[in-house]
């Protein structure tokens, strides 16, 4: 079984917004990643619109043939912006204005009341819902109780371990959480901070069927081109899975 790769193209838009202009075009990046073998495209519509804009999502939805996944905060404003754009998936993430990137997973237990209505609204609009959570059994159980379609496990803690630190504890948490998530019928994804160098042990967890990877692919793309960067990540994933 191949582990699917969702390419997050936010940072193509970050580069465009640096000059508030037209280049580089995230829609072109989405198409290029798709033709290089990406199984899905992910973007994060942030409240401050620091990179991806509604217009990017509208155009991506129109031109892509692979599923489009939009990450957003579980807020009324985000839903009002995203539901009319009809992405295939929405991934609910915690979001604060000060952060450079998503910090940690959602606390689905603390937020259960608000998440319940957000999930219901998205599903009523024929949009599949994934919750970005830390690899903890209680969070998985709550995601299942809230009737999410999928969970995406935060690999940020694993990815940020200092050089030489033993990753086995964090990998074990990912394995146990992935096993439970699959058992209760959730689709299982993972992502955050994954690179060519650390993706192997994550892709080797059989219950994880899809990874969302952004910064390292777009960073490599600056040096080797986007198509090559996607292909080398797919190759690293195949090797890790084997
Ligand atoms: N998954 C989620 C939920 C995220 O918020 C992000 C970052 O936007 C990613 C995956 C991708 O993380 P990275 O850019 O570190 O690969």
mmCIF file of C-alpha atoms in Angstrom, residues 5-12 33 40-44 51-52 69 71 211-218 226:
data_model
loop_
_atom_site.group_PDB
_atom_site.id
_atom_site.type_symbol
_atom_site.label_atom_id
_atom_site.label_comp_id
_atom_site.label_asym_id
_atom_site.label_seq_id
_atom_site.Cartn_x
_atom_site.Cartn_y
_atom_site.Cartn_z
ATOM 1 C CA UNK A 5 1.363 12.536 -0.077
ATOM 2 C CA UNK A 6 -0.543 15.781 0.344
ATOM 3 C CA UNK A 7 1.669 18.704 -0.624
ATOM 4 C CA UNK A 8 1.086 21.885 1.369
ATOM 5 C CA UNK A 9 1.785 24.851 -0.922
ATOM 6 C CA UNK A 10 1.261 27.674 1.631
ATOM 7 C CA UNK A 11 4.830 28.862 1.349
ATOM 8 C CA UNK A 12 4.588 29.405 -2.393
ATOM 9 C CA UNK A 33 2.892 19.095 -7.555
ATOM 10 C CA UNK A 40 -3.577 15.807 -2.749
ATOM 11 C CA UNK A 41 -2.955 19.508 -2.258
ATOM 12 C CA UNK A 42 -3.271 21.267 1.099
ATOM 13 C CA UNK A 43 -3.508 24.973 1.908
ATOM 14 C CA UNK A 44 -4.118 26.838 5.175
ATOM 15 C CA UNK A 51 -0.232 33.497 2.583
ATOM 16 C CA UNK A 52 -3.189 31.685 0.973
ATOM 17 C CA UNK A 69 -7.693 20.003 1.723
ATOM 18 C CA UNK A 71 -6.748 23.849 6.954
ATOM 19 C CA UNK A 211 1.144 12.621 5.085
ATOM 20 C CA UNK A 212 0.805 16.380 4.685
ATOM 21 C CA UNK A 213 4.180 17.954 4.007
ATOM 22 C CA UNK A 214 4.828 21.587 3.138
ATOM 23 C CA UNK A 215 7.826 23.579 4.303
ATOM 24 C CA UNK A 216 10.536 21.077 3.481
ATOM 25 C CA UNK A 217 9.156 20.383 -0.015
ATOM 26 C CA UNK A 218 8.745 24.071 -0.902
ATOM 27 C CA UNK A 226 9.066 21.724 -7.288
#
